[in-house]
PDB file of C-alpha atoms in Angstrom:
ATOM      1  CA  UNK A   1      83.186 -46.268 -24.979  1.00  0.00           C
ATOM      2  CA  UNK A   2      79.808 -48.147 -25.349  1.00  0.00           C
ATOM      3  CA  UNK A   3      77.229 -47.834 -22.597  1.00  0.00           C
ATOM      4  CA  UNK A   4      75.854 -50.731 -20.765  1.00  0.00           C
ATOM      5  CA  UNK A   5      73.938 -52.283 -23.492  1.00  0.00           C
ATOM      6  CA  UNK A   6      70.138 -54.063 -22.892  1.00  0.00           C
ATOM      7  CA  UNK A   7      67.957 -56.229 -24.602  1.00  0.00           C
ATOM      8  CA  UNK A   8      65.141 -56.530 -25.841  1.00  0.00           C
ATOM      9  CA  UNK A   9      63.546 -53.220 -25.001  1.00  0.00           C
ATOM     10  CA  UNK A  10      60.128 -53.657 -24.727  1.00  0.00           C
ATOM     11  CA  UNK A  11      58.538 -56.924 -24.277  1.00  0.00           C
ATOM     12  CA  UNK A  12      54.786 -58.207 -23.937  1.00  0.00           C
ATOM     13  CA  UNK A  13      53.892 -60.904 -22.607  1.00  0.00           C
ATOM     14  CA  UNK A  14      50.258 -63.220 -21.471  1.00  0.00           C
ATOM     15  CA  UNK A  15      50.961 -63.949 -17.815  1.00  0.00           C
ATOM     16  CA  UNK A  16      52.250 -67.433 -16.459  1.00  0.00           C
ATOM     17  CA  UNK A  17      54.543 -66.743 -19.300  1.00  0.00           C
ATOM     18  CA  UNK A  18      58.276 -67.177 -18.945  1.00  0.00           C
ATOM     19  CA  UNK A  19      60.525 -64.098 -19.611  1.00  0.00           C
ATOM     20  CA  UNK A  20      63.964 -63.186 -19.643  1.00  0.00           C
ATOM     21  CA  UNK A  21      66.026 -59.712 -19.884  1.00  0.00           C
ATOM     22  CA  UNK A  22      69.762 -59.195 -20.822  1.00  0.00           C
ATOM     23  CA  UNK A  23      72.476 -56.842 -19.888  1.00  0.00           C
ATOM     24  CA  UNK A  24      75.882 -55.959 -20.874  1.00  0.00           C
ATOM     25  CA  UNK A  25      77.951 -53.981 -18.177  1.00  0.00           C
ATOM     26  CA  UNK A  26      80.394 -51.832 -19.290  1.00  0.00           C
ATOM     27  CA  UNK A  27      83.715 -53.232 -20.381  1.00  0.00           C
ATOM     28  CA  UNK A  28      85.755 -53.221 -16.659  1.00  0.00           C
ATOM     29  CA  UNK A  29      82.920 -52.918 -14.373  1.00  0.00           C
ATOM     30  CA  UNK A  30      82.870 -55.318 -11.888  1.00  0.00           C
ATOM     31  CA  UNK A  31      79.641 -54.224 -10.231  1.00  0.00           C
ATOM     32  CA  UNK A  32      76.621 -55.112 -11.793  1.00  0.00           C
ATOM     33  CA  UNK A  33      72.675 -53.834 -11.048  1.00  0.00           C
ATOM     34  CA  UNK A  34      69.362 -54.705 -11.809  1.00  0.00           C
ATOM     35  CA  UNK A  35      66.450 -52.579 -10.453  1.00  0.00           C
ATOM     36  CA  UNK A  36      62.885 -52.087 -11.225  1.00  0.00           C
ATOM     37  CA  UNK A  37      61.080 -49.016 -12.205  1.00  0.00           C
ATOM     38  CA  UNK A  38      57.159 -49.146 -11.632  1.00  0.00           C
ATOM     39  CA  UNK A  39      55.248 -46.585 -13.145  1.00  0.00           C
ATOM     40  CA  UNK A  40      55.254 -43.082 -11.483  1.00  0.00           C
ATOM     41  CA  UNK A  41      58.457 -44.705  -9.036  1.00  0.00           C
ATOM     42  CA  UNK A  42      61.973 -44.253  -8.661  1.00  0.00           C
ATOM     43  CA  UNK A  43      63.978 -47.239  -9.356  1.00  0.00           C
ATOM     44  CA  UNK A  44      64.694 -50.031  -6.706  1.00  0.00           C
ATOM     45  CA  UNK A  45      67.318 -52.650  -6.406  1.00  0.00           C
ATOM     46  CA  UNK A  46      66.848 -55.938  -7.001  1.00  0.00           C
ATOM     47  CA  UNK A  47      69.961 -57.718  -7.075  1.00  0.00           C
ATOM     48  CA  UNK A  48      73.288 -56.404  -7.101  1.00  0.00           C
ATOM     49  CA  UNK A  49      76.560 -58.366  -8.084  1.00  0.00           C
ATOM     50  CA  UNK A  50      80.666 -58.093  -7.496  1.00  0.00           C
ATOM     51  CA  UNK A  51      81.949 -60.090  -9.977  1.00  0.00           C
ATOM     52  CA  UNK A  52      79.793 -63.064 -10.365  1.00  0.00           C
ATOM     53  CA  UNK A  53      78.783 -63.140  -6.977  1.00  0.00           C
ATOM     54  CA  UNK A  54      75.212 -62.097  -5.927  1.00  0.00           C
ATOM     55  CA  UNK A  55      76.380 -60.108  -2.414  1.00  0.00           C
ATOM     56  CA  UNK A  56      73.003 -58.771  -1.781  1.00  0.00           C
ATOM     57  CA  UNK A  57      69.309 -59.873  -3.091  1.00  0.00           C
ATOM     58  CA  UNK A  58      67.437 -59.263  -0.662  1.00  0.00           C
ATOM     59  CA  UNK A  59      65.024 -57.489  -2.464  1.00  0.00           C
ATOM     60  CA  UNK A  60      64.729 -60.208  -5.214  1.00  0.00           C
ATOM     61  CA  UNK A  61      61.347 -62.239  -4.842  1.00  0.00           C
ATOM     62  CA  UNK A  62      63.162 -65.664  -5.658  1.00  0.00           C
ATOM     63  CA  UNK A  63      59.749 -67.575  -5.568  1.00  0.00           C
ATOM     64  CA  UNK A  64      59.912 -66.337  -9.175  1.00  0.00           C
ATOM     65  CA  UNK A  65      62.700 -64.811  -9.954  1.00  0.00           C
ATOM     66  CA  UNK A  66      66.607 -65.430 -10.547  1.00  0.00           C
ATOM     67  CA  UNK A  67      69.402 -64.074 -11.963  1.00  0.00           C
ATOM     68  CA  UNK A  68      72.964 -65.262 -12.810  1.00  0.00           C
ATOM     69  CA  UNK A  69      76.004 -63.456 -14.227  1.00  0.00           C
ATOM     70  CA  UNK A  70      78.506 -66.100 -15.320  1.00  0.00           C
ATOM     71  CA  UNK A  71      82.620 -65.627 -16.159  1.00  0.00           C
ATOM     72  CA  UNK A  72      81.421 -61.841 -14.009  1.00  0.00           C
ATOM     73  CA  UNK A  73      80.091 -59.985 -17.745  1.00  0.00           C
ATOM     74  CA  UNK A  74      76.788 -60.676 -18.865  1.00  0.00           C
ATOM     75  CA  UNK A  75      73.940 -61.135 -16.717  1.00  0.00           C
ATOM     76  CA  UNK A  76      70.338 -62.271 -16.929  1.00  0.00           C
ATOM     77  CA  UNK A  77      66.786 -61.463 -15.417  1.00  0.00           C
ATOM     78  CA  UNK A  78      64.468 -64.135 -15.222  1.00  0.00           C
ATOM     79  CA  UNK A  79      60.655 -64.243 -14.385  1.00  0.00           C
ATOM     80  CA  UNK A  80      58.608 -67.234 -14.426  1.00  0.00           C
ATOM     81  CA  UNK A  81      56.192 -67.430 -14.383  1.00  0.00           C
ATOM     82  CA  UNK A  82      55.191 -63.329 -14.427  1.00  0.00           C
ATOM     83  CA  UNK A  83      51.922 -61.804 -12.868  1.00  0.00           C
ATOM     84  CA  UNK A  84      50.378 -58.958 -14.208  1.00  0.00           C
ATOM     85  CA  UNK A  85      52.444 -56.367 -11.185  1.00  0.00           C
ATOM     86  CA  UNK A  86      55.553 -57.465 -12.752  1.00  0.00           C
ATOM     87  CA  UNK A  87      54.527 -54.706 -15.613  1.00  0.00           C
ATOM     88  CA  UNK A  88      57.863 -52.367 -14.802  1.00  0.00           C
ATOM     89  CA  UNK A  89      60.576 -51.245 -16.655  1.00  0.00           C
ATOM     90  CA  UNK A  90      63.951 -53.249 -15.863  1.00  0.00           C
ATOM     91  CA  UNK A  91      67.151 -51.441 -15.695  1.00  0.00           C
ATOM     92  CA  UNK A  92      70.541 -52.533 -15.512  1.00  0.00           C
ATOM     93  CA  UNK A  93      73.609 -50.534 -14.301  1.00  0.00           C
ATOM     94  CA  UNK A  94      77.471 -51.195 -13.595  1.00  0.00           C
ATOM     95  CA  UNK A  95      79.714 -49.401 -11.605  1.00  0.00           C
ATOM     96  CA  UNK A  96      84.091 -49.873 -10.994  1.00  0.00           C
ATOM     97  CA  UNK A  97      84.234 -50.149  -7.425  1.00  0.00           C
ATOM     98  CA  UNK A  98      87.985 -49.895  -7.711  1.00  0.00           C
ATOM     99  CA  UNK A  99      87.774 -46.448  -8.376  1.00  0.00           C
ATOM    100  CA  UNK A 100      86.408 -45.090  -5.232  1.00  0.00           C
ATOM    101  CA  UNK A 101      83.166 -43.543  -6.777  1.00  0.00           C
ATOM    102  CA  UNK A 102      80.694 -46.194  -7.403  1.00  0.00           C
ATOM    103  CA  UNK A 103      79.375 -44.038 -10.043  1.00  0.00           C
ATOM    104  CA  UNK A 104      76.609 -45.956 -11.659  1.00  0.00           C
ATOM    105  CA  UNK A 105      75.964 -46.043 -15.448  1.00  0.00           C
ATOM    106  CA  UNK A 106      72.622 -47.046 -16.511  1.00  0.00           C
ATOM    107  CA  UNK A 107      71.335 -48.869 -19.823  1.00  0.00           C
ATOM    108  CA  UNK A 108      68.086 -47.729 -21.243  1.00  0.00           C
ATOM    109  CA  UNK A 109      66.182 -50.235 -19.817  1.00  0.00           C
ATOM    110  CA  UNK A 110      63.543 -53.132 -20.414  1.00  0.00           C
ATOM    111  CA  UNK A 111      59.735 -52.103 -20.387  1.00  0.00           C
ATOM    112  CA  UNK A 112      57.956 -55.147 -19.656  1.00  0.00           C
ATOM    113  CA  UNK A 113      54.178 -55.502 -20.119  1.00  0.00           C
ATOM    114  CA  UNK A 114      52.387 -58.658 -18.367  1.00  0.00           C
ATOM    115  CA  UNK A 115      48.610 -59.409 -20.261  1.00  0.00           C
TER     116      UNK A 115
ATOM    117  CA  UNK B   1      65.709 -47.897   6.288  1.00  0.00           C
ATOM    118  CA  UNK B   2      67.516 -44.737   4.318  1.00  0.00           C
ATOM    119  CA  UNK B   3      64.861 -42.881   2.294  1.00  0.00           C
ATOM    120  CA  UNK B   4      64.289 -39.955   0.037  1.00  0.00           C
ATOM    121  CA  UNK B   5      61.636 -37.757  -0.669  1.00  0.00           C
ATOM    122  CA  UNK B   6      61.479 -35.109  -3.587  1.00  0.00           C
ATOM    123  CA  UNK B   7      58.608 -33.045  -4.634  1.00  0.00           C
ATOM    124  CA  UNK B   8      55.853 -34.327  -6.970  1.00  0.00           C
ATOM    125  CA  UNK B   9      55.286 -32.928 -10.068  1.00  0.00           C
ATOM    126  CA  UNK B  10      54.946 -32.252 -12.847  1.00  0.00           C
ATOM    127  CA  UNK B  11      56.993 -29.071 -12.647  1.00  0.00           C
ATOM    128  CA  UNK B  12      55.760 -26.745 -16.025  1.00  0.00           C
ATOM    129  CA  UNK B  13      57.979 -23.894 -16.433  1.00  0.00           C
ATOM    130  CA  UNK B  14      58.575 -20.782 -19.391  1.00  0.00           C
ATOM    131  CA  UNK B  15      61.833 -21.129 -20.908  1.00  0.00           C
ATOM    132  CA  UNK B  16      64.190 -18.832 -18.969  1.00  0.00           C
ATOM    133  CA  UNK B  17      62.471 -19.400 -15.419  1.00  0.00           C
ATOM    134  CA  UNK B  18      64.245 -20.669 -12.512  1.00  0.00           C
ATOM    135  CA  UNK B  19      64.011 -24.240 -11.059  1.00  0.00           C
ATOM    136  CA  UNK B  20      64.213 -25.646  -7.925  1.00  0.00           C
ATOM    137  CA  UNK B  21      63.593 -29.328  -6.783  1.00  0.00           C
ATOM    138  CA  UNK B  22      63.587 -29.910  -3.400  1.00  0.00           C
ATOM    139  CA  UNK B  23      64.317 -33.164  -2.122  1.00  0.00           C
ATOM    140  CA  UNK B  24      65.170 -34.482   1.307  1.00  0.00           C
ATOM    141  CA  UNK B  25      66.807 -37.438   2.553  1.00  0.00           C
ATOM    142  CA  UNK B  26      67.167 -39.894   6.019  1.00  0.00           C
ATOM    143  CA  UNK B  27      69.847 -41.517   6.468  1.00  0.00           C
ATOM    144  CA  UNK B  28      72.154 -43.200   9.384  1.00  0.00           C
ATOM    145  CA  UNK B  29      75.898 -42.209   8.737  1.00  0.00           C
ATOM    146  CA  UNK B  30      76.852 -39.765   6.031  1.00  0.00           C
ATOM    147  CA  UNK B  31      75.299 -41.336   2.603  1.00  0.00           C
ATOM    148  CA  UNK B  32      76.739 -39.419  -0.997  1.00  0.00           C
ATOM    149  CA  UNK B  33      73.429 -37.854  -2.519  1.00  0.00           C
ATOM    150  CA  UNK B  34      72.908 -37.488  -6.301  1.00  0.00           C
ATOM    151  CA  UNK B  35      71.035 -36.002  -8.918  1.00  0.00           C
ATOM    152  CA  UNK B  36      69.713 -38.488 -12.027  1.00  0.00           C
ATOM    153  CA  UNK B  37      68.145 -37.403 -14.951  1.00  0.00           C
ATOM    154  CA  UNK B  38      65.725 -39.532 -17.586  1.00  0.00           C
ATOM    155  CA  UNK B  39      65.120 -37.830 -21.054  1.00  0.00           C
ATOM    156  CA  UNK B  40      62.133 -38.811 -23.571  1.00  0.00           C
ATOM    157  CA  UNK B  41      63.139 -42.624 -24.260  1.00  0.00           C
ATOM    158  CA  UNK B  42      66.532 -42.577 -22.869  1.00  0.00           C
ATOM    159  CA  UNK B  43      68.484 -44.181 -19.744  1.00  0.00           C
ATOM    160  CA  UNK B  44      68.968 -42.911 -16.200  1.00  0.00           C
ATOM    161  CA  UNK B  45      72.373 -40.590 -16.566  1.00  0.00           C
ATOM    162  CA  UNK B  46      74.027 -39.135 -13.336  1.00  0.00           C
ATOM    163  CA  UNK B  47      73.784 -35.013 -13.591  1.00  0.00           C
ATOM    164  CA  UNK B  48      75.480 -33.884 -10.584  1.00  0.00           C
ATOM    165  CA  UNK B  49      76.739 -36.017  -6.678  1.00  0.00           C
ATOM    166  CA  UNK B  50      78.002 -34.586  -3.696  1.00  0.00           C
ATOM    167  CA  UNK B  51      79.674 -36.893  -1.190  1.00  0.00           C
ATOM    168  CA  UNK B  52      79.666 -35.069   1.787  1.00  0.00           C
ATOM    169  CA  UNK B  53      78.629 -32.430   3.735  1.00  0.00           C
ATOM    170  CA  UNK B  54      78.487 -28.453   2.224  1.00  0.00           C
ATOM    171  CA  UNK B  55      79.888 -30.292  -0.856  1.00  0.00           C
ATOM    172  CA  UNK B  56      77.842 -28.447  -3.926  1.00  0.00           C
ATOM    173  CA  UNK B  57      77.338 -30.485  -6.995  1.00  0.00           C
ATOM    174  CA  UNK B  58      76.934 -28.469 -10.499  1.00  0.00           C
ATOM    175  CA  UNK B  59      76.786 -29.651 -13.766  1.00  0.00           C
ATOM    176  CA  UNK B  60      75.152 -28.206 -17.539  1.00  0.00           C
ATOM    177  CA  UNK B  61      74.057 -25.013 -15.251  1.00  0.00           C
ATOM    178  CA  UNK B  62      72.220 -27.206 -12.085  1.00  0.00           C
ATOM    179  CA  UNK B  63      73.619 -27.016  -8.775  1.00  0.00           C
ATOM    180  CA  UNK B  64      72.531 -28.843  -5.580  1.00  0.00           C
ATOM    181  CA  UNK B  65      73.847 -27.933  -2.131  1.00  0.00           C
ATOM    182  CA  UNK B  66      74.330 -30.845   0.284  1.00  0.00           C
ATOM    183  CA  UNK B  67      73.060 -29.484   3.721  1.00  0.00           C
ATOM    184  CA  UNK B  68      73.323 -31.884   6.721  1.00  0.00           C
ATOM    185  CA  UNK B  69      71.879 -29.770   9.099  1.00  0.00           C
ATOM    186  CA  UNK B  70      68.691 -29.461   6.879  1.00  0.00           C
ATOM    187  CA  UNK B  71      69.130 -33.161   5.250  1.00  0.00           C
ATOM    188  CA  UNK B  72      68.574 -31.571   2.044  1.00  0.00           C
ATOM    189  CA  UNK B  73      69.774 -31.468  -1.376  1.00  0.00           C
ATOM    190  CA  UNK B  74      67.533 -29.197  -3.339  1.00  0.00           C
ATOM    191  CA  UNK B  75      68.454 -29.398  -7.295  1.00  0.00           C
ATOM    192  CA  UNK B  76      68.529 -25.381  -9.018  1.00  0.00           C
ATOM    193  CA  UNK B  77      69.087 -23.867 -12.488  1.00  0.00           C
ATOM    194  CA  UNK B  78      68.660 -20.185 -12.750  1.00  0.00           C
ATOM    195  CA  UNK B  79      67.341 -20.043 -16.154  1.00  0.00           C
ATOM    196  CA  UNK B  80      65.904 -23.514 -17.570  1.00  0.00           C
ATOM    197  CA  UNK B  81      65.627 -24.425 -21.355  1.00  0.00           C
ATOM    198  CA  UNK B  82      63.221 -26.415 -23.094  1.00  0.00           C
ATOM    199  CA  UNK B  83      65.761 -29.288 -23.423  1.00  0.00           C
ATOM    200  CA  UNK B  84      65.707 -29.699 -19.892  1.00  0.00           C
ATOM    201  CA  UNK B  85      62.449 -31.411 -19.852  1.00  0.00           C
ATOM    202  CA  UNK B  86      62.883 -34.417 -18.280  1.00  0.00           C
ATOM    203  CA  UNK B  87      62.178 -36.388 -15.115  1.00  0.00           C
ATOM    204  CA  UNK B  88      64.711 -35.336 -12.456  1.00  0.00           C
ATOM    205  CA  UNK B  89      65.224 -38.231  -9.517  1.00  0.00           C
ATOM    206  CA  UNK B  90      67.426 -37.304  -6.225  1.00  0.00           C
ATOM    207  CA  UNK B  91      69.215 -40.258  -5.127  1.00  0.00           C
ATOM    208  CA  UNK B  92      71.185 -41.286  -1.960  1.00  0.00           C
ATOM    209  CA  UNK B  93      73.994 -43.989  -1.333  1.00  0.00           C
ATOM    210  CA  UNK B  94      74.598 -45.325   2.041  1.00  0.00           C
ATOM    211  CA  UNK B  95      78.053 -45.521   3.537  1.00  0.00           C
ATOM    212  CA  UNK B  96      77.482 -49.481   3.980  1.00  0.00           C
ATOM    213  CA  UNK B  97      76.753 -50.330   0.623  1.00  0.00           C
ATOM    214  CA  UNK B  98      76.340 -49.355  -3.023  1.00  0.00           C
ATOM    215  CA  UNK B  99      72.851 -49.530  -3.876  1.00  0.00           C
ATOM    216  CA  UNK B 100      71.286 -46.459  -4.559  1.00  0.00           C
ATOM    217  CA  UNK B 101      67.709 -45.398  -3.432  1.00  0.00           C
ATOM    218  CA  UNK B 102      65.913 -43.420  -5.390  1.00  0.00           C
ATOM    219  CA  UNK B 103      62.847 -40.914  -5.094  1.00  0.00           C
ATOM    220  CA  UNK B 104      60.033 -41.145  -6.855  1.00  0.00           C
ATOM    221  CA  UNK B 105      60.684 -38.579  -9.597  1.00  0.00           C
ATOM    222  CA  UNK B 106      60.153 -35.281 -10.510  1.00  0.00           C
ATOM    223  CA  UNK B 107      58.762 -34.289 -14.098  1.00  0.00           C
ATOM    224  CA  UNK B 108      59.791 -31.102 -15.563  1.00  0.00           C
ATOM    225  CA  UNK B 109      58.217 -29.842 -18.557  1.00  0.00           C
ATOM    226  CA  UNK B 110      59.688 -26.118 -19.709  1.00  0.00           C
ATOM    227  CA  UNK B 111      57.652 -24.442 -22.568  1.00  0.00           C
ATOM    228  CA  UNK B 112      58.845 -22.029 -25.248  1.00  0.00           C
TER     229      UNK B 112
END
């Protein structure tokens, strides 16, 4: 069974820049995550979403960010413009709520670097 | 808010040593507590959970306990290998949602 998949891995950017990061949940999962990892940290939710609904971004600085998972697969990160403390690494997980556990499968991750 | 605090590192250990991790947790309710692990280059994977109370969690020879009278869930190995090296993160899940919340990480580097 393929993992939740992530791309690109690393990306460098100049800030003001525009940047975007995609995930691929795990075929079935209808929970989706994005957190942040800065340096030295543990990660930290930013959004998380049942189906394609966003039920809780509270965390999510919309001032610059947003996200979207259409059809309830695929979903998107966006920063625009970024500032040099977005430098973090960007994970993405999925879960199957329907199975009781909420066990949460991570991808490998986006390391973002803002110049 | 629910929080969790783990010992800083980094942890540097001879191959065949034992480990412990200790890492606490506040919470309202009765949260499920995990263990993650991050190799060299690779993603977050789960090692071991507990959901509740006096539950023990093992998994590839770690074990963590989880004690509500202590709000504790210290990770151990009785004999670590260099293949263990890795940052170790203790997690907790509330009972009113799904987000995790992470610690900040414990490095463990285990020398030959």
């Amino acid at each position: 069974e393929a993992g939740v998949v992530q791309s690109p891995r690393y990306k460098i950017i100049e800030k003001k820049q525009p940047v975007a990061f995609w995930c691929n949940p795990i075929s079935g999962h209808n929970t989706l995550y994005w957190y942040r990892q800065n340096l030295g940290q543990g990660p930290e939710l930013l959004i998380r979403y049942e189906n394609e609904e966003a039920v809780d971004d509270s965390q999510l600085p919309k001032d610059r960010f947003s996200a979207e998972r259409l059809k309830g697969v695929d979903s998107t990160l966006k920063i625009q413009p970024a500032e040099l403390g977005d430098s973090a690494v960007y994970l993405c997980a999925s879960s199957l709520v329907a199975d009781g556990s909420y066990e949460q499968y991570f991808g490998p991750g986006t390391r973002l670097t803002v110049t | 808010g629910d929080s969790v605090t783990q010992m800083e590192g980094p942890v540097t250990l001879s191959e065949e040593a034992c480990l412990t991790i200790n890492c606490t947790y506040t919470a309202t309710g009765y949260p499920s507590l995990f263990w993650y692990v991050q190799y060299p280059g690779e993603g977050l994977q789960l090692l071991l959970k507990a959901t509740k109370a006096d539950d023990k969690g093992s998994n590839k020879g770690f074990e963590a306990t989880y004690r509500k009278e202590t709000t504790s869930f210290h990770l151990e190995k009785g004999s670590v290998q260099v293949s263990d090296s890795a940052v170790y993160f203790c997690a907790l899940r509330g009972q009113a949602g799904t987000a995790l919340i992470f610690g900040k990480g414990t490095t463990l580097s285990v020398s030959s």
